Amino acid sequence: MTDIASQNTDDGMILPEAFNNAFRWMVLARTFEEKIANVYRAGKIVGGVYVGRGQEAFSAALAVQLQKGKDIYAPLIRDMAGRAAFGEPVIDAARTYMGSARGSMRGRDGNIHRGSPREGVPAMISHLGAMISVVSGMLFARRLRGELGDTVGAACIGDGATSTGSVHEALNMAAVEKLPLVVAIANNQFAYSTPNTRQFACKDLVDRAIGYGIEGTTVDGTDLADCLQGFQGAISRAKAGKGPQLVIGTLLRLSGHGEHDDSHYIPDEIRASEIGKDCLAVAREKLIAEGWNTEDDCNAMEKQAAEEVENAILKAGGEQPPDPYSHDWNACSSERFRDNLTDQ
Amino acid sequence: MSITYLEAIRHAQETALADNPDVFIYGQDVGAFGGAFKATKGLHDKYPGRVIDAPISEDAMAGLAIGAAIEGMRPIIEMQFADFSTVAFNQIVNQAATHYWRTNVPCPITIRLPSGGTPGSGPFHSQCMEAIYAHYPGTIVMAPATVEDAYSMLLEAIYTDDPVIFCEHKYLYYHLKAEKLPRQSLPAESARVTRSGRHATIITYSAMVHEALLAAESLKEDGYEIEIVDLRCVKPLDTETILGSIARTGRMLVVGEAFPWGGVTAEVISRISSEGFHLLDAPPARLNARDTPIPYHPELWRYHRPTANTIKSAIQKLLKD
C-alpha cells in the first residue's frame, strides 16, 4: 500500500482520492457512451452521437476538482466524463439523447447540447469557442456583485476551436479582465478529419498563452494523474488571482468525430503511438498497480456503471417525446413582446 | 432646457444604473472617455466599476453580456457602430436569442446599435441592421424616432427579460431635441400614429419618421392629408395599429432606411397584404435605401437613402394608383 500522505500535492489534493473519484466518472462516461452509440446504431437516436473516448481522463480531471453550486463548468462535445464529475445525472444525458420531454432541453435541443445555466453549466451552442466568453461573463457578474469568492470558471474546447476568432477574443478579454478562468484545450489531433498540420502553424498550442499574457501548461491527456495535477495547479493559480490559465491535454480522439464517422483518416502510426493509448485502461492499470484500489472494486464500479446506464436509457426511452400540439412555441420570455404572426 | 436624443439615451442609462445594481455598461471607449458619441459621458465616474471599457472584441463582449445575464445581471452592450455588431452576430443570434427557448433561462441583455447614415460616414459606419436581427426568433428590436422614445424605450429594453437590439439613430443624436423626458409613455411594443390623415398612410420608423413628416407637410400644400405610423418596435410588429390606419386611408407606403431585400418594409407589406388586403385601395408601396453599399460622398449618400422628396414622389404616385 502506498503511503497516501506522500501523494498529497501542494494544494492539498489527495491524489489517490482524486484519482479514484475521476476514474469512477471516466468509467461511467465510457459505459454511457458505448451504450448510447449502440442505441444510435440501432436507429433509436434522433440526430448524432458524439463521444469522448480517449479524452475521459482530461475531461474528468478538470471537473472533479470543481465544485457544483459554486464553480462554473462549460463542457464541450467530448466531456461526458467531466459533466458526470461536475454532477450531471446520467438521466439528463439519456433524456437529451433520447429526446424525452423531461430532459433539461425538453426536446428543443439534443445530444451534447445540454446544460443547466443556473447551476453553473451553460448549454453549449455548436459554434466553437463561443462558450468561453459566456463563462467569463458569469465570473464577471459575480465579481461585480462582490460574490466571486474563490469561484473558478472552466471552459472546454478542442484543437479545432483554437482557430476561431471567438477563442482569440475570449482569451484576450479574460486576460484583460484577469478572470479566474481555466480553459481546457483537448488537443486530440483532429478537428473532424482535419489534422493539426492544417489547423495551426505554431510549434505548440501552449505557446499561445504567452501571447495573451496568461499561463499555460501541457499535460499528458492519456495519464489521469498528470491531468489531475495539471488542472490542480491551474485551478489554484486562477483562484489565487493569477488570471486565466490555459491547460492543453495532448491526446488522441479514439473515435470518429461522431458515431457516423469511421475515422479512417487517422493514420495507424498515430493510433499506435504514445498519445493513442486508452486513458481509461491506463488509469485502471495504475489504480491497481499503485494499490489505490483493487481489481474487485474496479469490477464492481464498472458493473454499477453498467446498471446505472442501462436504467437511465430504459427510463428515458420510455418517456414521452415533446408534444408539438401542446408545445409552447414562443422564443421570447416576455409575453408582451411576442410577435403576433397570424399566418403561422 | 432642452434634451437631445443622445442625451436621452445617456439619461436612460443613468436612470437604470441608479435604480438597479444589476445594470452595467460594457463597450469600447464607454468608460472615462464617455463613448465615441458620448452616450455614456460622466457615467464612469458616477458609477465606478459599472461602466467598463471593453477590448475591440464584439463577439466576446456579447458573450460576456450573455454570461452575466445568465447570472441575473442586466448588461448594456454598446457597439461603437451598429455595423460592427456583425462581429458579434453569432453570439447574438445563436447564443442570446436561442437561450430562453433552449434552457428556459431568460437572457436580459440590451445591445445598443448606433445606427443609420450621416453624411460622409460611408459603407461601414452607416448601416441599419434591424432586419437581420429581427429575422431571428427570440430577439426584440426597437428603433425609436423621438427623444422621448429613446429614453422610455431604452429603459424598457433594459428591464426586458429578452435580448433587445436597440437601434438608435446617429442622425437623430444631435438633431432632435425635446423639452423634457417623459414620465409615462406608450408601451414599447405599440406603434404610434404620429400624424393623422385620410388619403394615405406612411408606415416607417427611426430617422425616416422625420423625412416622412417633412413629406407630409409638403403634401398638405397640395391638399393631401397623410397619416404617419411610427412602428417604434420593429419586432414585434404592431400590425393592429397599422391595420387601423389603413382602414382609414386605404393606401400605404412603407419607408425604411435599410437595404431593400427582405427587410422591415417587405415584412410590413407581407403582413398587411395578407391581413388587410380588403382595406387597400391601391397596391402597397415601399421605399428603401438603394440596393448598393452606403456611399461615402454626401452627394451620393443623399440619393442613396429615402428623403422627404423621394417619399413625396412615392406618395404622389401611390395617390394616382
Tab-separated table of C-alpha atoms in Angstrom, chain A residues 10-338:
chain	number	residue	atom	x	y	z
A	10	ASP	CA	0.925	21.355	-2.876
A	11	ASP	CA	-2.683	22.430	-2.651
A	12	GLY	CA	-3.837	19.508	-0.582
A	13	MET	CA	-5.271	17.363	-3.381
A	14	ILE	CA	-5.018	13.777	-2.265
A	15	LEU	CA	-4.024	12.089	-5.476
A	16	PRO	CA	-5.341	8.599	-4.768
A	17	GLU	CA	-8.678	10.006	-3.720
A	18	ALA	CA	-8.967	12.374	-6.687
A	19	PHE	CA	-7.745	9.612	-8.981
A	20	ASN	CA	-10.355	7.153	-7.739
A	21	ASN	CA	-13.050	9.763	-7.948
A	22	ALA	CA	-12.157	10.807	-11.515
A	23	PHE	CA	-11.792	7.174	-12.546
A	24	ARG	CA	-15.347	6.455	-11.432
A	25	TRP	CA	-16.715	9.187	-13.719
A	26	MET	CA	-14.480	8.040	-16.569
A	27	VAL	CA	-15.961	4.573	-16.269
A	28	LEU	CA	-19.476	5.959	-16.171
A	29	ALA	CA	-18.856	8.171	-19.226
A	30	ARG	CA	-17.290	5.367	-21.263
A	31	THR	CA	-20.086	2.990	-20.321
A	32	PHE	CA	-22.781	5.514	-21.158
A	33	GLU	CA	-21.242	6.484	-24.467
A	34	GLU	CA	-20.681	2.906	-25.582
A	35	LYS	CA	-24.288	2.166	-24.788
A	36	ILE	CA	-25.642	5.311	-26.441
A	37	ALA	CA	-23.542	4.549	-29.558
A	38	ASN	CA	-25.234	1.148	-29.731
A	39	VAL	CA	-28.632	2.735	-29.374
A	40	TYR	CA	-27.634	5.115	-32.192
A	41	ARG	CA	-26.628	2.229	-34.421
A	42	ALA	CA	-29.992	0.647	-33.677
A	43	GLY	CA	-31.535	3.801	-35.152
A	44	LYS	CA	-33.128	4.940	-31.918
A	45	ILE	CA	-31.406	8.300	-31.576
A	46	VAL	CA	-32.601	11.353	-33.437
A	47	GLY	CA	-29.525	13.295	-34.515
A	48	GLY	CA	-25.900	12.469	-33.856
A	49	VAL	CA	-23.844	10.891	-31.106
A	50	TYR	CA	-20.500	12.422	-30.146
A	51	VAL	CA	-18.303	10.590	-27.711
A	52	GLY	CA	-15.254	11.459	-25.675
A	53	ARG	CA	-13.434	8.139	-25.969
A	54	GLY	CA	-9.780	8.758	-25.202
A	55	GLN	CA	-10.496	12.131	-23.582
A	56	GLU	CA	-12.157	10.956	-20.371
A	57	ALA	CA	-9.096	11.468	-18.166
A	58	PHE	CA	-8.524	15.040	-19.306
A	59	SER	CA	-12.231	15.805	-19.039
A	60	ALA	CA	-12.839	14.258	-15.600
A	61	ALA	CA	-9.590	15.566	-14.118
A	62	LEU	CA	-10.796	19.141	-14.525
A	63	ALA	CA	-14.404	18.764	-13.437
A	64	VAL	CA	-13.672	16.547	-10.462
A	65	GLN	CA	-11.784	19.468	-8.952
A	66	LEU	CA	-14.638	21.922	-9.440
A	67	GLN	CA	-17.485	22.376	-7.025
A	68	LYS	CA	-21.067	22.318	-8.272
A	69	GLY	CA	-23.090	25.154	-6.818
A	70	LYS	CA	-20.032	27.374	-6.660
A	71	ASP	CA	-17.871	26.950	-9.730
A	72	ILE	CA	-18.783	27.252	-13.408
A	73	TYR	CA	-18.200	24.497	-15.917
A	74	ALA	CA	-18.776	24.813	-19.666
A	75	PRO	CA	-18.232	21.382	-21.215
A	76	LEU	CA	-17.963	20.710	-24.917
A	77	ILE	CA	-18.969	17.730	-27.019
A	78	ARG	CA	-16.467	15.221	-25.607
A	79	ASP	CA	-16.959	15.957	-21.945
A	80	MET	CA	-19.399	13.331	-20.751
A	81	ALA	CA	-16.867	12.384	-18.071
A	82	GLY	CA	-16.495	15.974	-16.923
A	83	ARG	CA	-20.244	16.548	-16.941
A	84	ALA	CA	-20.762	13.496	-14.750
A	85	ALA	CA	-17.949	14.554	-12.446
A	86	PHE	CA	-19.485	18.008	-12.095
A	87	GLY	CA	-22.734	16.409	-11.015
A	88	GLU	CA	-24.869	15.981	-14.128
A	89	PRO	CA	-27.131	12.990	-13.515
A	90	VAL	CA	-26.851	10.270	-16.182
A	91	ILE	CA	-30.586	10.514	-16.710
A	92	ASP	CA	-30.136	14.085	-18.046
A	93	ALA	CA	-27.761	12.835	-20.727
A	94	ALA	CA	-30.029	9.909	-21.560
A	95	ARG	CA	-33.100	12.131	-21.788
A	96	THR	CA	-31.408	14.664	-24.055
A	97	TYR	CA	-30.145	11.935	-26.384
A	98	MET	CA	-33.430	10.038	-26.385
A	99	GLY	CA	-35.477	13.210	-26.925
A	100	SER	CA	-37.522	12.918	-23.739
A	101	ALA	CA	-39.714	15.914	-22.972
A	102	ARG	CA	-38.454	15.654	-19.393
A	103	GLY	CA	-34.830	16.333	-20.285
A	104	SER	CA	-33.269	19.674	-19.430
A	105	MET	CA	-33.640	20.787	-23.069
A	106	ARG	CA	-37.200	19.379	-23.416
A	107	GLY	CA	-36.586	18.171	-26.959
A	108	ARG	CA	-35.714	21.686	-28.062
A	109	ASP	CA	-32.080	20.762	-28.315
A	110	GLY	CA	-30.389	17.399	-28.266
A	111	ASN	CA	-27.439	15.138	-27.591
A	112	ILE	CA	-24.454	17.080	-26.191
A	113	HIS	CA	-26.240	20.445	-26.341
A	114	ARG	CA	-27.470	20.367	-22.820
A	115	GLY	CA	-26.842	22.296	-19.648
A	116	SER	CA	-28.299	23.937	-16.605
A	117	PRO	CA	-27.074	27.535	-16.721
A	118	ARG	CA	-28.451	28.436	-13.312
A	119	GLU	CA	-26.424	25.602	-11.815
A	120	GLY	CA	-23.225	26.793	-13.409
A	121	VAL	CA	-23.351	24.697	-16.586
A	122	PRO	CA	-24.083	26.861	-19.648
A	123	ALA	CA	-25.620	24.888	-22.512
A	124	MET	CA	-23.123	24.817	-25.349
A	125	ILE	CA	-24.011	26.071	-28.797
A	126	SER	CA	-22.358	24.407	-31.783
A	127	HIS	CA	-20.197	27.360	-32.709
A	128	LEU	CA	-16.793	26.539	-31.332
A	129	GLY	CA	-15.202	28.862	-28.838
A	130	ALA	CA	-18.433	30.711	-28.138
A	131	MET	CA	-18.765	29.455	-24.565
A	132	ILE	CA	-15.519	30.895	-23.214
A	133	SER	CA	-16.712	34.488	-23.093
A	134	VAL	CA	-20.019	33.315	-21.615
A	135	VAL	CA	-18.139	31.745	-18.698
A	136	SER	CA	-16.162	34.980	-18.439
A	137	GLY	CA	-19.439	36.882	-18.227
A	138	MET	CA	-20.683	34.650	-15.421
A	139	LEU	CA	-17.468	35.254	-13.474
A	140	PHE	CA	-17.593	38.948	-14.303
A	141	ALA	CA	-21.151	39.224	-12.934
A	142	ARG	CA	-20.180	37.544	-9.691
A	143	ARG	CA	-17.201	39.816	-9.305
A	144	LEU	CA	-19.353	42.920	-9.907
A	145	ARG	CA	-21.698	41.725	-7.183
A	146	GLY	CA	-18.841	41.002	-4.836
A	147	GLU	CA	-19.824	37.336	-4.810
A	148	LEU	CA	-16.840	35.876	-6.647
A	149	GLY	CA	-15.037	34.467	-3.605
A	150	ASP	CA	-12.787	31.657	-4.761
A	151	THR	CA	-15.051	30.694	-7.651
A	152	VAL	CA	-13.321	29.384	-10.721
A	153	GLY	CA	-14.846	29.098	-14.190
A	154	ALA	CA	-13.772	26.439	-16.662
A	155	ALA	CA	-14.419	26.241	-20.388
A	156	CYS	CA	-13.529	23.275	-22.569
A	157	ILE	CA	-12.557	23.408	-26.224
A	158	GLY	CA	-10.598	21.320	-28.695
A	159	ASP	CA	-7.684	21.969	-31.020
A	160	GLY	CA	-10.059	22.904	-33.857
A	161	ALA	CA	-11.690	25.709	-31.882
A	162	THR	CA	-8.327	27.389	-31.351
A	163	SER	CA	-8.521	28.600	-34.952
A	164	THR	CA	-11.651	30.660	-34.311
A	165	GLY	CA	-11.811	34.378	-33.720
A	166	SER	CA	-14.156	33.706	-30.842
A	167	VAL	CA	-11.441	31.897	-28.882
A	168	HIS	CA	-8.940	34.641	-29.572
A	169	GLU	CA	-11.329	37.379	-28.464
A	170	ALA	CA	-12.394	35.465	-25.370
A	171	LEU	CA	-8.868	34.588	-24.199
A	172	ASN	CA	-7.670	38.123	-24.729
A	173	MET	CA	-10.670	39.580	-22.932
A	174	ALA	CA	-10.408	37.172	-19.989
A	175	ALA	CA	-6.738	38.093	-19.693
A	176	VAL	CA	-7.542	41.823	-19.747
A	177	GLU	CA	-10.237	41.293	-17.124
A	178	LYS	CA	-7.952	38.963	-15.098
A	179	LEU	CA	-10.726	36.473	-14.550
A	180	PRO	CA	-10.315	33.197	-12.637
A	181	LEU	CA	-10.830	31.174	-15.791
A	182	VAL	CA	-9.369	27.824	-16.764
A	183	VAL	CA	-9.537	26.994	-20.463
A	184	ALA	CA	-9.003	23.324	-21.205
A	185	ILE	CA	-7.899	22.516	-24.730
A	186	ALA	CA	-8.193	18.840	-25.558
A	187	ASN	CA	-5.682	18.574	-28.362
A	188	ASN	CA	-6.988	15.368	-29.907
A	189	GLN	CA	-5.013	15.954	-33.120
A	190	PHE	CA	-8.017	16.125	-35.465
A	191	ALA	CA	-10.849	18.568	-35.950
A	192	TYR	CA	-13.342	16.250	-37.629
A	193	SER	CA	-10.971	14.962	-40.336
A	194	THR	CA	-8.555	17.891	-40.401
A	195	PRO	CA	-5.149	17.210	-38.812
A	196	ASN	CA	-3.362	19.803	-36.708
A	197	THR	CA	-0.953	20.480	-39.581
A	198	ARG	CA	-3.875	22.075	-41.415
A	199	GLN	CA	-5.255	23.754	-38.302
A	200	PHE	CA	-2.385	25.835	-36.976
A	201	ALA	CA	1.233	26.538	-37.778
A	202	CYS	CA	2.559	27.383	-34.324
A	203	LYS	CA	5.029	24.967	-32.788
A	204	ASP	CA	2.943	24.231	-29.730
A	205	LEU	CA	-0.518	25.433	-28.745
A	206	VAL	CA	0.662	26.180	-25.227
A	207	ASP	CA	2.873	28.950	-26.598
A	208	ARG	CA	-0.268	30.905	-27.369
A	209	ALA	CA	-0.626	31.585	-23.653
A	210	ILE	CA	2.424	33.837	-23.854
A	211	GLY	CA	0.720	35.959	-26.487
A	212	TYR	CA	-2.277	36.506	-24.226
A	213	GLY	CA	-0.168	37.234	-21.186
A	214	ILE	CA	-1.547	34.218	-19.367
A	215	GLU	CA	-0.088	30.997	-18.029
A	216	GLY	CA	-0.162	27.754	-19.967
A	217	THR	CA	0.525	24.131	-19.079
A	218	THR	CA	0.615	20.976	-21.128
A	219	VAL	CA	-0.413	17.654	-19.684
A	220	ASP	CA	-0.345	14.098	-20.969
A	221	GLY	CA	-4.009	13.506	-21.718
A	222	THR	CA	-3.589	9.753	-21.519
A	223	ASP	CA	-2.315	9.973	-17.934
A	224	LEU	CA	-5.004	10.764	-15.386
A	225	ALA	CA	-2.512	11.646	-12.650
A	226	ASP	CA	-0.786	14.161	-14.904
A	227	CYS	CA	-4.139	15.667	-15.889
A	228	LEU	CA	-5.223	15.940	-12.249
A	229	GLN	CA	-2.008	17.645	-11.244
A	230	GLY	CA	-2.009	19.968	-14.249
A	231	PHE	CA	-5.553	21.139	-13.575
A	232	GLN	CA	-4.951	21.335	-9.843
A	233	GLY	CA	-2.120	23.796	-10.457
A	234	ALA	CA	-4.156	25.813	-12.945
A	235	ILE	CA	-7.211	25.981	-10.683
A	236	SER	CA	-5.184	27.107	-7.676
A	237	ARG	CA	-3.385	29.762	-9.722
A	238	ALA	CA	-6.716	31.042	-11.068
A	239	LYS	CA	-8.151	31.130	-7.546
A	240	ALA	CA	-5.053	32.924	-6.298
A	241	GLY	CA	-5.795	35.827	-8.655
A	242	LYS	CA	-3.217	34.951	-11.286
A	243	GLY	CA	-5.715	35.304	-14.132
A	244	PRO	CA	-6.762	32.896	-16.864
A	245	GLN	CA	-4.983	29.582	-17.218
A	246	LEU	CA	-4.587	27.517	-20.344
A	247	VAL	CA	-4.266	23.750	-19.982
A	248	ILE	CA	-3.530	21.696	-23.080
A	249	GLY	CA	-4.113	17.967	-22.996
A	250	THR	CA	-2.145	16.012	-25.564
A	251	LEU	CA	-4.195	13.011	-26.560
A	252	LEU	CA	-5.903	11.256	-29.448
A	253	ARG	CA	-9.581	11.059	-30.229
A	254	LEU	CA	-10.254	7.303	-30.101
A	255	SER	CA	-13.432	7.617	-32.125
A	256	GLY	CA	-14.796	9.372	-35.151
A	257	HIS	CA	-15.953	12.948	-34.941
A	258	GLY	CA	-19.375	11.447	-34.334
A	259	GLU	CA	-20.629	7.900	-34.472
A	260	HIS	CA	-21.398	8.404	-38.162
A	261	ASP	CA	-17.672	8.803	-38.840
A	262	ASP	CA	-15.313	5.771	-39.008
A	263	SER	CA	-12.216	7.999	-38.587
A	264	HIS	CA	-10.371	6.112	-41.353
A	265	TYR	CA	-8.266	9.242	-41.858
A	266	ILE	CA	-6.410	8.793	-38.564
A	267	PRO	CA	-3.141	7.076	-39.556
A	268	ASP	CA	-2.280	3.759	-37.872
A	269	GLU	CA	1.081	5.114	-36.702
A	270	ILE	CA	-0.637	7.808	-34.628
A	271	ARG	CA	-3.041	5.260	-33.185
A	272	ALA	CA	-0.061	3.076	-32.240
A	273	SER	CA	1.899	5.967	-30.738
A	274	GLU	CA	2.054	7.039	-27.092
A	275	ILE	CA	-0.806	9.510	-27.491
A	276	GLY	CA	-3.003	6.729	-28.869
A	277	LYS	CA	-3.112	4.932	-25.524
A	278	ASP	CA	-6.515	4.494	-23.948
A	279	CYS	CA	-6.560	6.721	-20.867
A	280	LEU	CA	-9.180	4.574	-19.181
A	281	ALA	CA	-7.141	1.369	-19.473
A	282	VAL	CA	-4.003	3.225	-18.379
A	283	ALA	CA	-5.798	4.664	-15.343
A	284	ARG	CA	-7.263	1.308	-14.325
A	285	GLU	CA	-3.857	-0.317	-14.509
A	286	LYS	CA	-2.260	2.457	-12.432
A	287	LEU	CA	-5.057	2.391	-9.876
A	288	ILE	CA	-4.459	-1.276	-9.197
A	289	ALA	CA	-0.651	-1.155	-9.539
A	290	GLU	CA	-0.412	1.705	-7.035
A	291	GLY	CA	-2.727	-0.116	-4.678
A	292	TRP	CA	-5.172	2.780	-4.671
A	293	ASN	CA	-7.953	0.389	-5.474
A	294	THR	CA	-8.481	-3.310	-6.110
A	295	GLU	CA	-9.405	-5.236	-9.209
A	296	ASP	CA	-12.592	-6.323	-7.469
A	297	ASP	CA	-13.575	-2.757	-6.649
A	298	CYS	CA	-12.900	-1.699	-10.237
A	299	ASN	CA	-15.059	-4.550	-11.492
A	300	ALA	CA	-17.799	-3.518	-9.082
A	301	MET	CA	-17.544	0.091	-10.239
A	302	GLU	CA	-17.910	-0.985	-13.866
A	303	LYS	CA	-20.862	-3.209	-13.038
A	304	GLN	CA	-22.561	-0.427	-11.152
A	305	ALA	CA	-21.983	1.989	-14.043
A	306	ALA	CA	-23.476	-0.512	-16.490
A	307	GLU	CA	-26.587	-0.844	-14.347
A	308	GLU	CA	-26.953	2.881	-13.883
A	309	VAL	CA	-26.616	3.500	-17.615
A	310	GLU	CA	-28.993	0.693	-18.533
A	311	ASN	CA	-31.630	2.029	-16.145
A	312	ALA	CA	-31.244	5.626	-17.320
A	313	ILE	CA	-31.554	4.720	-21.001
A	314	LEU	CA	-34.528	2.455	-20.361
A	315	LYS	CA	-36.236	5.134	-18.327
A	316	ALA	CA	-35.556	7.973	-20.782
A	317	GLY	CA	-36.554	5.752	-23.733
A	318	GLY	CA	-39.900	5.065	-22.112
A	319	GLU	CA	-40.715	8.714	-21.510
A	320	GLN	CA	-42.969	10.804	-23.710
A	321	PRO	CA	-41.404	12.806	-26.522
A	322	PRO	CA	-42.306	16.502	-26.681
A	323	ASP	CA	-45.808	17.150	-27.987
A	324	PRO	CA	-45.847	19.677	-30.868
A	325	TYR	CA	-49.548	20.406	-30.313
A	326	SER	CA	-49.324	21.436	-26.674
A	327	HIS	CA	-45.820	22.889	-27.044
A	328	ASP	CA	-45.175	26.495	-26.078
A	329	TRP	CA	-43.899	27.873	-29.386
A	330	ASN	CA	-42.585	31.150	-28.005
A	331	ALA	CA	-38.944	32.114	-28.238
A	332	CYS	CA	-39.301	35.220	-26.051
A	333	SER	CA	-39.894	35.014	-22.336
A	334	SER	CA	-41.780	38.329	-22.187
A	335	GLU	CA	-45.360	37.776	-23.296
A	336	ARG	CA	-45.931	41.361	-24.350
A	337	PHE	CA	-43.086	41.190	-26.839
A	338	ARG	CA	-44.295	38.078	-28.628
